[in-house]
mmCIF file of C-alpha atoms in Angstrom:
data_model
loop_
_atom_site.group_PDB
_atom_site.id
_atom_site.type_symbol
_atom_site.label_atom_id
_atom_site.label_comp_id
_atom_site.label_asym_id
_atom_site.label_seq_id
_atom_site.Cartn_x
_atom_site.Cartn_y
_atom_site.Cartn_z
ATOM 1 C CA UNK A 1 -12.273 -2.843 -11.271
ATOM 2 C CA UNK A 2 -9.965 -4.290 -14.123
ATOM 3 C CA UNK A 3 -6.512 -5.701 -12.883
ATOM 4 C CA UNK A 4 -4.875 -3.607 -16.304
ATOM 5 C CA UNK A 5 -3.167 -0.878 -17.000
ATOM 6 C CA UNK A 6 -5.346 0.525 -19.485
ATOM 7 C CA UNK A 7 -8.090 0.358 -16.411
ATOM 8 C CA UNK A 8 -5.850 2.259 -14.037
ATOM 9 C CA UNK A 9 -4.999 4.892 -16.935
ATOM 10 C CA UNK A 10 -8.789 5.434 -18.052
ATOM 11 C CA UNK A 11 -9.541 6.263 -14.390
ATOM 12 C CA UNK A 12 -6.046 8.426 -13.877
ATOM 13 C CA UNK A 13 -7.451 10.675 -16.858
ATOM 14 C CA UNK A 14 -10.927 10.343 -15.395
ATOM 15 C CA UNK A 15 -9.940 11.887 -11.986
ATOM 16 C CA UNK A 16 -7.004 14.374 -13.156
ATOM 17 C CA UNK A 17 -9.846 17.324 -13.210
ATOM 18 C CA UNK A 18 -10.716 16.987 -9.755
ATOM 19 C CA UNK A 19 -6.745 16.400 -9.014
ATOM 20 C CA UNK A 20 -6.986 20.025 -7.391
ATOM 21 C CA UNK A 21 -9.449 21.489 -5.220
ATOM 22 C CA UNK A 22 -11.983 19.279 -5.249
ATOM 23 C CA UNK A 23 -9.816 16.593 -3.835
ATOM 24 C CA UNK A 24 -8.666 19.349 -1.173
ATOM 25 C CA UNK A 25 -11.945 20.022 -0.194
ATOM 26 C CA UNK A 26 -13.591 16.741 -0.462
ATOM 27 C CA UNK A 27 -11.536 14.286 0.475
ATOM 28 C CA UNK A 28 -12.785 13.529 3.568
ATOM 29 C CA UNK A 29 -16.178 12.635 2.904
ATOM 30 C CA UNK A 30 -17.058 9.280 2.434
ATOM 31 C CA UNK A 31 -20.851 8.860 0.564
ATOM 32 C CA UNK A 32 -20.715 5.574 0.392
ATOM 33 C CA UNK A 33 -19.863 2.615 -2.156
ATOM 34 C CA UNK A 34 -20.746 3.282 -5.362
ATOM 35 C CA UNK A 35 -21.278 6.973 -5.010
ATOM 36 C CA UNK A 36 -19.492 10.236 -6.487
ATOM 37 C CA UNK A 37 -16.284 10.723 -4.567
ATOM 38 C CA UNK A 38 -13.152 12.992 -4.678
ATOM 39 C CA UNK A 39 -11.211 10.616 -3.915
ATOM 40 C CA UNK A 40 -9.357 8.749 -6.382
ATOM 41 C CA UNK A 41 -9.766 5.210 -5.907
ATOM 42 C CA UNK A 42 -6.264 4.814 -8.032
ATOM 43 C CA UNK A 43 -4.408 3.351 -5.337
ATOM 44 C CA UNK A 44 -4.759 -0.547 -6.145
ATOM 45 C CA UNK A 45 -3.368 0.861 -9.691
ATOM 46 C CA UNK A 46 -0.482 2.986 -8.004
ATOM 47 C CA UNK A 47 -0.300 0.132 -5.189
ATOM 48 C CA UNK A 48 0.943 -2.542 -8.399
ATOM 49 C CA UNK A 49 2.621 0.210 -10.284
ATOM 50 C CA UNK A 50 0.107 -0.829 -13.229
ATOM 51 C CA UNK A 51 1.026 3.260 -13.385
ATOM 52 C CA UNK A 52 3.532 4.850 -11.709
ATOM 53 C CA UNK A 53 4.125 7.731 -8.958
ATOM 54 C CA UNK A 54 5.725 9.820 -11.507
ATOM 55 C CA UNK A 55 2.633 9.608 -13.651
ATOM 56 C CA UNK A 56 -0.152 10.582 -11.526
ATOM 57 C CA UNK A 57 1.817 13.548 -9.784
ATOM 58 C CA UNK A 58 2.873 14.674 -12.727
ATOM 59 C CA UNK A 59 -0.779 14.643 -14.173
ATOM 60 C CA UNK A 60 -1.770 16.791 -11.113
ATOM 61 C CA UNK A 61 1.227 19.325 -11.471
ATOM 62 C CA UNK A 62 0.066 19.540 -15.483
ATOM 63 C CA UNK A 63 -3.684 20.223 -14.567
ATOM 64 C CA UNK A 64 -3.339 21.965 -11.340
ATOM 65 C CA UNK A 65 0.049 23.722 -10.370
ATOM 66 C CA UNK A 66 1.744 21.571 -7.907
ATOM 67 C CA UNK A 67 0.652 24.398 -5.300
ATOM 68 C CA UNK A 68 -3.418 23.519 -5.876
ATOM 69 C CA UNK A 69 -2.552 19.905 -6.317
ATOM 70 C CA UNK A 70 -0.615 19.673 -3.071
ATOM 71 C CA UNK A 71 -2.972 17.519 -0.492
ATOM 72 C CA UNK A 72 -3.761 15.201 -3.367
ATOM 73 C CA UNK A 73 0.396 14.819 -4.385
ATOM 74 C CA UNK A 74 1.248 14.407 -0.516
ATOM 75 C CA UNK A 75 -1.348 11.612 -1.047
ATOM 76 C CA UNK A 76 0.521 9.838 -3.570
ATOM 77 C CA UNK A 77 3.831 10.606 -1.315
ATOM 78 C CA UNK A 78 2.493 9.185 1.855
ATOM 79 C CA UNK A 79 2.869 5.609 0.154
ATOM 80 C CA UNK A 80 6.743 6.702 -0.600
ATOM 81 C CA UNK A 81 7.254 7.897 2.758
ATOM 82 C CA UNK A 82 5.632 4.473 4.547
ATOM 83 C CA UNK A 83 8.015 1.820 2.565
ATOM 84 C CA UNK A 84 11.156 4.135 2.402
ATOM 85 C CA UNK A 85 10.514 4.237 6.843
ATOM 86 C CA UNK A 86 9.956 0.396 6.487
ATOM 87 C CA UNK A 87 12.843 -0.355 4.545
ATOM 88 C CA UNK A 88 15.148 1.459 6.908
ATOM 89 C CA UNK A 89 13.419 -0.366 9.861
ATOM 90 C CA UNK A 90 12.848 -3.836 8.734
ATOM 91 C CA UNK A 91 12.719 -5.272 12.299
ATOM 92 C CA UNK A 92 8.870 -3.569 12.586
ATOM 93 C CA UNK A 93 7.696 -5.738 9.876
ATOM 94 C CA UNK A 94 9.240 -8.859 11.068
ATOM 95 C CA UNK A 95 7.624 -8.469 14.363
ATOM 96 C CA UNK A 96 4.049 -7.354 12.838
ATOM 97 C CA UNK A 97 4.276 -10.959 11.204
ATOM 98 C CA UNK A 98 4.855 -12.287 14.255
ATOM 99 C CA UNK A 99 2.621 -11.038 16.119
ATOM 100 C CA UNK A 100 -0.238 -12.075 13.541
ATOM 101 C CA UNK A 101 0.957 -15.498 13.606
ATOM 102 C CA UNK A 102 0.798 -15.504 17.374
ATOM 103 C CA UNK A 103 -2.909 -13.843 17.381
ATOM 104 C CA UNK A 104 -4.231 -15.722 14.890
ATOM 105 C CA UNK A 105 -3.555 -18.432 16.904
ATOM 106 C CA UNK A 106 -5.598 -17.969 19.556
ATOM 107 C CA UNK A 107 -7.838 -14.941 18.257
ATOM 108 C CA UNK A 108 -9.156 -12.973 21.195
ATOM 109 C CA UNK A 109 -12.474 -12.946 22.234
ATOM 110 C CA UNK A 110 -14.544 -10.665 19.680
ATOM 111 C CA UNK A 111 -12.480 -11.279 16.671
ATOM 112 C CA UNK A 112 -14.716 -13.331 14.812
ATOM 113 C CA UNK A 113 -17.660 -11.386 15.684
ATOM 114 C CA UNK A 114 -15.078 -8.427 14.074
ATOM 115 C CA UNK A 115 -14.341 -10.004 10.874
ATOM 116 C CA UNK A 116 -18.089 -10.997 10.445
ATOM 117 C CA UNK A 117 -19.520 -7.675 10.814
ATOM 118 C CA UNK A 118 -21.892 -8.498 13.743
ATOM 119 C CA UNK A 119 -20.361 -5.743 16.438
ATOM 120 C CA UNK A 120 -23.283 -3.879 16.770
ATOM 121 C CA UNK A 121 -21.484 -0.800 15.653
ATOM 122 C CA UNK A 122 -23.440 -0.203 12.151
ATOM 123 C CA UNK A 123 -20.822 1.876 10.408
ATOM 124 C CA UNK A 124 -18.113 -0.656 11.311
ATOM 125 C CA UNK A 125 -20.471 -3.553 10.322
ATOM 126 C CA UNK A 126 -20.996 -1.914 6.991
ATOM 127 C CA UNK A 127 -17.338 -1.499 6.590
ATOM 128 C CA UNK A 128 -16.717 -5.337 7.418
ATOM 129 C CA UNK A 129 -18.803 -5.744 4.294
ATOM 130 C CA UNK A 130 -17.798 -3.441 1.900
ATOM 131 C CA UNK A 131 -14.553 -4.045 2.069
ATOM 132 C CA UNK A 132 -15.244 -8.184 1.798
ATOM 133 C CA UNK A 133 -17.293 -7.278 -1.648
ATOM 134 C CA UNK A 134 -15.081 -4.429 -2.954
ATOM 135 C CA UNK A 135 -11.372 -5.054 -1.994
ATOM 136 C CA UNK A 136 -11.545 -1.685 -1.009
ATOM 137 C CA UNK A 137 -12.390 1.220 1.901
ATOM 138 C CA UNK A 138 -11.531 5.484 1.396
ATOM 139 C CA UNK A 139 -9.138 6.224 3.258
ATOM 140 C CA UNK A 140 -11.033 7.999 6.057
ATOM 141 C CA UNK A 141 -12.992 5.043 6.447
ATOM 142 C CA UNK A 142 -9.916 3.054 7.051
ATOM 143 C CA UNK A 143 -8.952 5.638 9.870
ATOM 144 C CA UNK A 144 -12.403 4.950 11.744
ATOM 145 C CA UNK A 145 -12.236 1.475 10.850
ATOM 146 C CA UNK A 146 -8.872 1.128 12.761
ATOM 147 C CA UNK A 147 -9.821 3.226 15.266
ATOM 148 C CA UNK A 148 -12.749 1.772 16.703
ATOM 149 C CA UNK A 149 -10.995 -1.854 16.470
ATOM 150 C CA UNK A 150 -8.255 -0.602 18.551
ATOM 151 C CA UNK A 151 -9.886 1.356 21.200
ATOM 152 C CA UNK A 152 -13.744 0.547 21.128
ATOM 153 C CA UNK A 153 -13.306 -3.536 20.432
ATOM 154 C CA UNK A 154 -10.342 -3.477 22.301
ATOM 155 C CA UNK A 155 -8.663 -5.726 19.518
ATOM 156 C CA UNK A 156 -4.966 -6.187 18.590
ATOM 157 C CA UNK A 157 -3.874 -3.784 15.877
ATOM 158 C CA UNK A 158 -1.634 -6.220 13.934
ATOM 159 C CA UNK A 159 -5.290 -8.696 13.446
ATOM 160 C CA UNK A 160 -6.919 -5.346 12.025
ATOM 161 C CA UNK A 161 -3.989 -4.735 9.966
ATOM 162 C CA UNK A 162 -4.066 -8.831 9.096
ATOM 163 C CA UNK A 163 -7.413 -8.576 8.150
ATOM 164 C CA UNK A 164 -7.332 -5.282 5.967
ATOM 165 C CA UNK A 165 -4.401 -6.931 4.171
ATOM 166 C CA UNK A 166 -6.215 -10.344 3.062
ATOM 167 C CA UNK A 167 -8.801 -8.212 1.817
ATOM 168 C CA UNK A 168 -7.500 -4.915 0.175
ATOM 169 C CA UNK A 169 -6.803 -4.724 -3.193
ATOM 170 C CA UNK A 170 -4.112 -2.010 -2.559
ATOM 171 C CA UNK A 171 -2.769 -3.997 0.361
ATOM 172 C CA UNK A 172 0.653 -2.698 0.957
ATOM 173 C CA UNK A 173 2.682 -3.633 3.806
ATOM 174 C CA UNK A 174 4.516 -0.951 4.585
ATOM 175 C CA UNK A 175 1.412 1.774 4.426
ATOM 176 C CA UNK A 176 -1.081 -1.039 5.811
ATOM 177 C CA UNK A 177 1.590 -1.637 8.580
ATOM 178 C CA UNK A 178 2.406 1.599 9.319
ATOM 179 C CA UNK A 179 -1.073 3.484 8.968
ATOM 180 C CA UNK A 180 -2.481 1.359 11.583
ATOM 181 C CA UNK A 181 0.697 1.946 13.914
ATOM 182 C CA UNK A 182 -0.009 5.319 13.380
ATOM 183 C CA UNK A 183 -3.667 5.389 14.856
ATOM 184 C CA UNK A 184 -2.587 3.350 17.350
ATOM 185 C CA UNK A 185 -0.361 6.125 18.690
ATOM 186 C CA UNK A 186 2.976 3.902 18.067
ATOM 187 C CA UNK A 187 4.055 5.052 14.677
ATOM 188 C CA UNK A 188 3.907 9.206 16.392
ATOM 189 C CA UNK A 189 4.478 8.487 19.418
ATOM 190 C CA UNK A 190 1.366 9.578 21.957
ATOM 191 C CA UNK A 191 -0.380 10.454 18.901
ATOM 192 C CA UNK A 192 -3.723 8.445 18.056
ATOM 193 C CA UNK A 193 -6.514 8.792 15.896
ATOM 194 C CA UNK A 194 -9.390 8.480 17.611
ATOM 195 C CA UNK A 195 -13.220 7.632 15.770
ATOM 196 C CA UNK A 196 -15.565 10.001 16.772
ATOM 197 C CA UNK A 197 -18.942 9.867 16.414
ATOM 198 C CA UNK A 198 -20.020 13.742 15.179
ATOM 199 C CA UNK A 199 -16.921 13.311 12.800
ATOM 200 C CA UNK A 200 -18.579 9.923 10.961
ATOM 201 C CA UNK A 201 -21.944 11.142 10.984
ATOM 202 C CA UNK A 202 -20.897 14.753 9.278
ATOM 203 C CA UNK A 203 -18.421 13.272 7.085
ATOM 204 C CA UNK A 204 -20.851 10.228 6.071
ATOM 205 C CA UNK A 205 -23.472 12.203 5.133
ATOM 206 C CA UNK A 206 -25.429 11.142 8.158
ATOM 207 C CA UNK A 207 -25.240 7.650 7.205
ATOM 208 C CA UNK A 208 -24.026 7.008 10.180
ATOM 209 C CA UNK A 209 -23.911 8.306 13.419
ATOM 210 C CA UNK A 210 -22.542 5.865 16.514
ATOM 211 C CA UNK A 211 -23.809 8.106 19.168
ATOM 212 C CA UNK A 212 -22.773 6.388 22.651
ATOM 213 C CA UNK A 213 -21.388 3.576 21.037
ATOM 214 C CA UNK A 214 -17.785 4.286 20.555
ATOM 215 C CA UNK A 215 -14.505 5.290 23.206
ATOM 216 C CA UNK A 216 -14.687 8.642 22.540
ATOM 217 C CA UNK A 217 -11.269 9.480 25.196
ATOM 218 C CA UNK A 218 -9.000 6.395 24.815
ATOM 219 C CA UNK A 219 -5.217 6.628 25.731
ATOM 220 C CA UNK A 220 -2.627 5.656 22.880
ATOM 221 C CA UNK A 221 -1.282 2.204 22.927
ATOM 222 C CA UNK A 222 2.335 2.095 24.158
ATOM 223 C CA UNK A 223 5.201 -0.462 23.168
ATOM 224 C CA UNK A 224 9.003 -0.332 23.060
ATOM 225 C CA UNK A 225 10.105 2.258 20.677
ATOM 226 C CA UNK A 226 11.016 1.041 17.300
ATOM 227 C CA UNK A 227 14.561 0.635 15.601
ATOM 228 C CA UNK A 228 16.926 3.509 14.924
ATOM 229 C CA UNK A 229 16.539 3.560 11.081
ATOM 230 C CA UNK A 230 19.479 2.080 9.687
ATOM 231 C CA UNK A 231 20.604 3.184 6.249
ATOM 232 C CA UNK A 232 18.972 1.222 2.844
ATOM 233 C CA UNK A 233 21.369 -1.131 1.766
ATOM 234 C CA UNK A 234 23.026 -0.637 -1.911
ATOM 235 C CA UNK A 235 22.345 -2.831 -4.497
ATOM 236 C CA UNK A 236 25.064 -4.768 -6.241
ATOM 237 C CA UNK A 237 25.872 -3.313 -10.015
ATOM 238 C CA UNK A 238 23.936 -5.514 -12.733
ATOM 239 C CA UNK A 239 25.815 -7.281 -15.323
ATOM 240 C CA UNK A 240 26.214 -6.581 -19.139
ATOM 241 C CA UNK A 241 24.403 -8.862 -21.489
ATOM 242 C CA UNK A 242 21.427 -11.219 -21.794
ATOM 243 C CA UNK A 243 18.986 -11.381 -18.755
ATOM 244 C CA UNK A 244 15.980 -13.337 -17.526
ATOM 245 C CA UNK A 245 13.502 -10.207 -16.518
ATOM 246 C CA UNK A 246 11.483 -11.879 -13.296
ATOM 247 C CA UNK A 247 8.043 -9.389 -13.060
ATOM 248 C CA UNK A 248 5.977 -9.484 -9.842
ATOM 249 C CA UNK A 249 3.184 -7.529 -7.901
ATOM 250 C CA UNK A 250 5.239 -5.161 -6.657
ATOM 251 C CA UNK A 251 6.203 -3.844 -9.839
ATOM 252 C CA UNK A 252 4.361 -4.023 -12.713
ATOM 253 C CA UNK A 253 5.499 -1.225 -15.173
ATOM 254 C CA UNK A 254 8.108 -2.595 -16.874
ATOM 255 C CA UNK A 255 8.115 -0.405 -19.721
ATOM 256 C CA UNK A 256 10.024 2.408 -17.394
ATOM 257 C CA UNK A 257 12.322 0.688 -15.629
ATOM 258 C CA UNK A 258 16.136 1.835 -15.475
ATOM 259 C CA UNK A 259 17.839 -1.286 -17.589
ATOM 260 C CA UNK A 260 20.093 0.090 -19.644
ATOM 261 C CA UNK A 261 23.364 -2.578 -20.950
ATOM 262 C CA UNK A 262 20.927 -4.643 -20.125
ATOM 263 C CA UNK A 263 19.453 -6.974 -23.079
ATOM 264 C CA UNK A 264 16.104 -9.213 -21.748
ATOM 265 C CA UNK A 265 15.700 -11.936 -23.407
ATOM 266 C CA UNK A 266 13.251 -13.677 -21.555
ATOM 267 C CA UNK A 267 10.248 -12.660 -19.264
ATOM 268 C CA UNK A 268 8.909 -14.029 -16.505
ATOM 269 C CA UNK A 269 6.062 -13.081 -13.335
ATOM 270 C CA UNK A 270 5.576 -14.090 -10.435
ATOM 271 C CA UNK A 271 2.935 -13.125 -7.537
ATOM 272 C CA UNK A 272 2.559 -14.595 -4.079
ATOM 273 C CA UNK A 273 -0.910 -12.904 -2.713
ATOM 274 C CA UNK A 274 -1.260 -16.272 -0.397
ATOM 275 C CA UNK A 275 1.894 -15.232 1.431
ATOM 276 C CA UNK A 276 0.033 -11.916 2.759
ATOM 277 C CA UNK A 277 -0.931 -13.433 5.958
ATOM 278 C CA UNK A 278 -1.379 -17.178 7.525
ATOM 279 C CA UNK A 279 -5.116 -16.989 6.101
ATOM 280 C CA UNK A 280 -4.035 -16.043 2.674
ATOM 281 C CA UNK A 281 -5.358 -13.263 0.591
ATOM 282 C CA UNK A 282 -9.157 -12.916 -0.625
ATOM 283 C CA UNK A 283 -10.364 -14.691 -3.584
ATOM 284 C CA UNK A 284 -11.045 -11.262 -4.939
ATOM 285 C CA UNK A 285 -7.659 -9.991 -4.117
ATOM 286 C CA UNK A 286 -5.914 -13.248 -5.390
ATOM 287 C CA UNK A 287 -8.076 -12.885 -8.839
ATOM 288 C CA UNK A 288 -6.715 -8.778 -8.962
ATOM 289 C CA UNK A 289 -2.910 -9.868 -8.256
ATOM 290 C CA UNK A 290 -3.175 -12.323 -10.929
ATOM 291 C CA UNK A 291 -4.734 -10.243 -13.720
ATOM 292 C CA UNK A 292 -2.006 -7.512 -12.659
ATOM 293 C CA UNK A 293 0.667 -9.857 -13.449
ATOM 294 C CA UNK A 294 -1.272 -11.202 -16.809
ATOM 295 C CA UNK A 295 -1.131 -7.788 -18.364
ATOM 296 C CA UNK A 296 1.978 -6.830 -17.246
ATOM 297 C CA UNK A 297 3.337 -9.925 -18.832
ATOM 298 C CA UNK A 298 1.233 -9.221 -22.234
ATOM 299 C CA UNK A 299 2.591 -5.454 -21.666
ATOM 300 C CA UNK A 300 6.410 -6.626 -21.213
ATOM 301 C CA UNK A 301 5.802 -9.302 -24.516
ATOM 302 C CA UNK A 302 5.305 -6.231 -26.513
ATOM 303 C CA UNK A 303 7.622 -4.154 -25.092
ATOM 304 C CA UNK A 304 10.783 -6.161 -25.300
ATOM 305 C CA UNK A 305 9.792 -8.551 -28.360
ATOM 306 C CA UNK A 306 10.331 -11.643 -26.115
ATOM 307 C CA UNK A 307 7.892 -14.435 -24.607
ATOM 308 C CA UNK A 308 6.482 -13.914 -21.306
ATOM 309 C CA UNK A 309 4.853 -16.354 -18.758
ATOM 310 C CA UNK A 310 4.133 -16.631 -15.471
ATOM 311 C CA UNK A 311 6.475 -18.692 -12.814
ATOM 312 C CA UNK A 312 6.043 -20.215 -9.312
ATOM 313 C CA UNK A 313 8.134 -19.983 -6.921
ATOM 314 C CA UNK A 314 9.218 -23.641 -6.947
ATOM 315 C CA UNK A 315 10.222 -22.774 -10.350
ATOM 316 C CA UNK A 316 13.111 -20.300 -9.813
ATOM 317 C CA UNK A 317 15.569 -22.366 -8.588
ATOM 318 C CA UNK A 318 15.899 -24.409 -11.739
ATOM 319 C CA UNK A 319 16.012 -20.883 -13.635
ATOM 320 C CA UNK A 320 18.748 -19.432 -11.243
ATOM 321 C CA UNK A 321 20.871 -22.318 -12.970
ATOM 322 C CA UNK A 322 20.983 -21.412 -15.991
ATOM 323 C CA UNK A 323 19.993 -17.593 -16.167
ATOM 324 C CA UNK A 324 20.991 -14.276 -14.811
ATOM 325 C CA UNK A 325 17.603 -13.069 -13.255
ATOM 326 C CA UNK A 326 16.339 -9.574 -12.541
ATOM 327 C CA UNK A 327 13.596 -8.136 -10.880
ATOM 328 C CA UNK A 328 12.627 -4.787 -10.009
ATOM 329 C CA UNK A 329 13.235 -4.407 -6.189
ATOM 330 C CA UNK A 330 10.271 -5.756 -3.912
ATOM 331 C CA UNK A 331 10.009 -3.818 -0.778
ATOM 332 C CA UNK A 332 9.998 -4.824 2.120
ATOM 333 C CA UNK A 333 6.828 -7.156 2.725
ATOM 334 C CA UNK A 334 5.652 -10.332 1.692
ATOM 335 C CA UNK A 335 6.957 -10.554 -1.648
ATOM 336 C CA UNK A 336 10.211 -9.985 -0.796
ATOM 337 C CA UNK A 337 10.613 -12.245 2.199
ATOM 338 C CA UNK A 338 9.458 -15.278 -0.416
ATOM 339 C CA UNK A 339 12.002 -14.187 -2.756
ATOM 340 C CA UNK A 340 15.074 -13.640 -0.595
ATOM 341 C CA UNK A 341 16.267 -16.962 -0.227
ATOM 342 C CA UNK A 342 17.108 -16.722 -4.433
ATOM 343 C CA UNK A 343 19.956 -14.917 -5.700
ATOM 344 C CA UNK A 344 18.071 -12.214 -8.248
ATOM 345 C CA UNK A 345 19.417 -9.090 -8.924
ATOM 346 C CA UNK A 346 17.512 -6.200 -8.515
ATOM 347 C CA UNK A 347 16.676 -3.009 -9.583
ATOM 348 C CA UNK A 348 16.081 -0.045 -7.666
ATOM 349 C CA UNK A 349 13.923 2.555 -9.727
ATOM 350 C CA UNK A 350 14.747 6.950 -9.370
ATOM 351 C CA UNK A 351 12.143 6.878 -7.743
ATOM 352 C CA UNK A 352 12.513 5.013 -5.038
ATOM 353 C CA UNK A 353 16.280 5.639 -4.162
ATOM 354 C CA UNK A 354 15.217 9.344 -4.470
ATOM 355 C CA UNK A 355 12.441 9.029 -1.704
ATOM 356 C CA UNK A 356 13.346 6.340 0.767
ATOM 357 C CA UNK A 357 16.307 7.680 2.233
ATOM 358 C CA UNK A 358 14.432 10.912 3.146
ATOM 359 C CA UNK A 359 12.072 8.870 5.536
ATOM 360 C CA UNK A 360 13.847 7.872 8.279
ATOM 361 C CA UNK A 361 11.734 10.620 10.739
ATOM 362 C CA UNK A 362 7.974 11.692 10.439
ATOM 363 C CA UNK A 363 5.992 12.521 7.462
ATOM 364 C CA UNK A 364 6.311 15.887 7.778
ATOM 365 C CA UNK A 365 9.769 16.447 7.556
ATOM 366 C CA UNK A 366 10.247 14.072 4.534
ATOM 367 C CA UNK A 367 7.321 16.207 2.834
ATOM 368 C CA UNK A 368 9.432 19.650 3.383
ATOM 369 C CA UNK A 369 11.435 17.911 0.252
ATOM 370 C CA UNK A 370 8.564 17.121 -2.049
ATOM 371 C CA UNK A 371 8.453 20.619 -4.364
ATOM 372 C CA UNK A 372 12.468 19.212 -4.846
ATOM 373 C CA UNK A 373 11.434 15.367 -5.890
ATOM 374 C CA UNK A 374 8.753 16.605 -7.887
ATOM 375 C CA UNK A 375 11.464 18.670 -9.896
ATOM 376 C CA UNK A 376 14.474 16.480 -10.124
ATOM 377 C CA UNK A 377 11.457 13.107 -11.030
ATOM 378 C CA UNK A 378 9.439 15.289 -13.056
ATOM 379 C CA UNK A 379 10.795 18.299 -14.385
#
């Protein structure tokens, strides 16, 4: 999988025809790596913003109707919905981090057999693998995945989540986070997802079928509730004039960001993969982030007639000096707790400020105001 935007375009026009009900009605099944799916496999694009939201929803409304498009657009929405909860509960990723730090630590007993793909379980061992060689899992794979670490290995959730991270090329915190609270039972409260074995084995094809091996009747996990969401903080107006444009994982379509009075005369990216956990990130995950930023640097050269090049962190505070610096905003996550002890201004795009707000309960309500953010973002 290319680390461009070109890449994640070629596949967005390669999938938009089964945008509708093919997705619907397929995306459940998981045949196995490097099989015919209907799923998308555009998430590490989306994931990056190598293309945006706005883009691949409104390629589905364009082929489909936004009525036969629905379950794949609430797709694309879930990932909306996880960082706008996240960013109005900000503790729940500070204690996930700690929490990993602490486990990792002193791993519990079956961890390493875990990570190494020697359980026993075959469709979980096979998993281990794939997602080592791929940088990626579908999504229902994921959901057994979890759920069998949880409540058949007995493991901590945040060292599945860890581990997912280093490894996923669409590693997000907040949906990462948040998706594996959720089959825990802590994101819904008293609402798990629990592995099954007739479910794998009909959805796989029968390529697997753990018969007897998994905990078929587990209870939820239960832990304090989390934060009252607190409201997402404004961002302070940008100033008029020349600018320092900082680029970074996050974010990297700068060709539609909201800068207008804004003149860039210099851009620069930045990733920090390394910071995803106290083990790092993947060498294939760490070669994706880079290329990501590469184009997107090549991308915002042409784009704004200016040079481009990458930056380390150690570098910004000799920038900060000297320049005005803007980024788009990073979400909450890694990214942005690297960055936050440097003053850069940020940027928040429609998008985001349209969405994030509207996520401070379940899924469900947010998604009763999806035909509305389709129309206002869209059109």
């Amino acid at each position: 999988m290319l680390p461009t935007r070109t890449a994640g375009l070629t596949r967005l026009a390669a999938f938009t025809p089964l945008m509708g009900r093919a997705y619907a009605d397929g995306r459940n099944h998981d045949p196995g790596p490097g099989k015919p799916s209907s799923v998308s496999a555009l998430s590490p694009f989306i994931r990056h913003r190598l293309i945006t939201e706005q883009e691949v929803v409104a390629a589905a409304i364009a082929a489909h109707g936004a009525e036969v498009a629905d379950k794949f657009i609430q797709e694309v929405f879930w990932r909306s919905y996880w960082k706008g909860w996240l960013a109005q509960r900000p503790a729940v990723w500070d204690a996930y981090r700690a929490r990993v730090a602490a486990g990792l630590g002193a791993a519990p007993e079956g961890y390493e057999a875990a990570i190494a793909g020697r359980t026993g379980i075959a469709c979980f061992d096979a998993w281990v693998q794939e997602l080592i060689e791929t940088g990626y899992l579908h999504n229902h794979a994921r959901m057994w995945f979890a759920s069998i670490w949880i409540f058949t290995l007995r493991l901590p959730w945040e060292l599945g989540a860890d581990f997912f991270l280093r490894h996923l090329l669409d590693g997000d915190a907040a949906s990462n986070t948040l998706s594996w609270r959720w089959v825990a039972g802590l994101h819904t409260k008293g609402k798990h997802y629990v592995a099954r074995a007739e479910n794998i084995a009909r959805h796989t094809g029968g390529r697997f079928a753990p018969h007897g091996l998994l905990n078929e009747k587990p209870q939820p996990l239960q832990e304090a509730d989390p934060p009252a969401p607190r409201p997402i903080p404004a961002l302070p107006a940008l100033p008029h004039g020349p600018v320092v444009l900082l680029l970074h994982e996050d974010d990297l379509h700068p060709e539609s960001l909201p800068l207008a009075g804004l003149r860039v005369r210099r851009v620069l990216g930045i990733s920090c993969p390394e910071a995803r956990s106290p083990l790092g990130a993947s060498p294939l995950v760490q070669r994706f982030v880079a290329g990501a930023v590469e184009d997107c640097l090549a991308r915002a050269a042409r784009h704004f007639g200016v040079p481009a090049e990458p930056v380390a962190l150690d570098d910004l505070p000799a920038i900060l000096a000297r320049e005005v610096v803007v980024m788009p905003e990073a979400p909450i996550g890694w990214l942005a707790d690297a960055l936050r002890p440097y003053s850069i201004l940020s940027v928040r795009r429609p998008w985001d400020a349209a969405c994030w707000p509207l996520a401070g309960r379940g899924f469900f309500p947010f998604a009763q105001h999806i035909p509305r953010l389709c129309a206002e973002l869209i059109g």
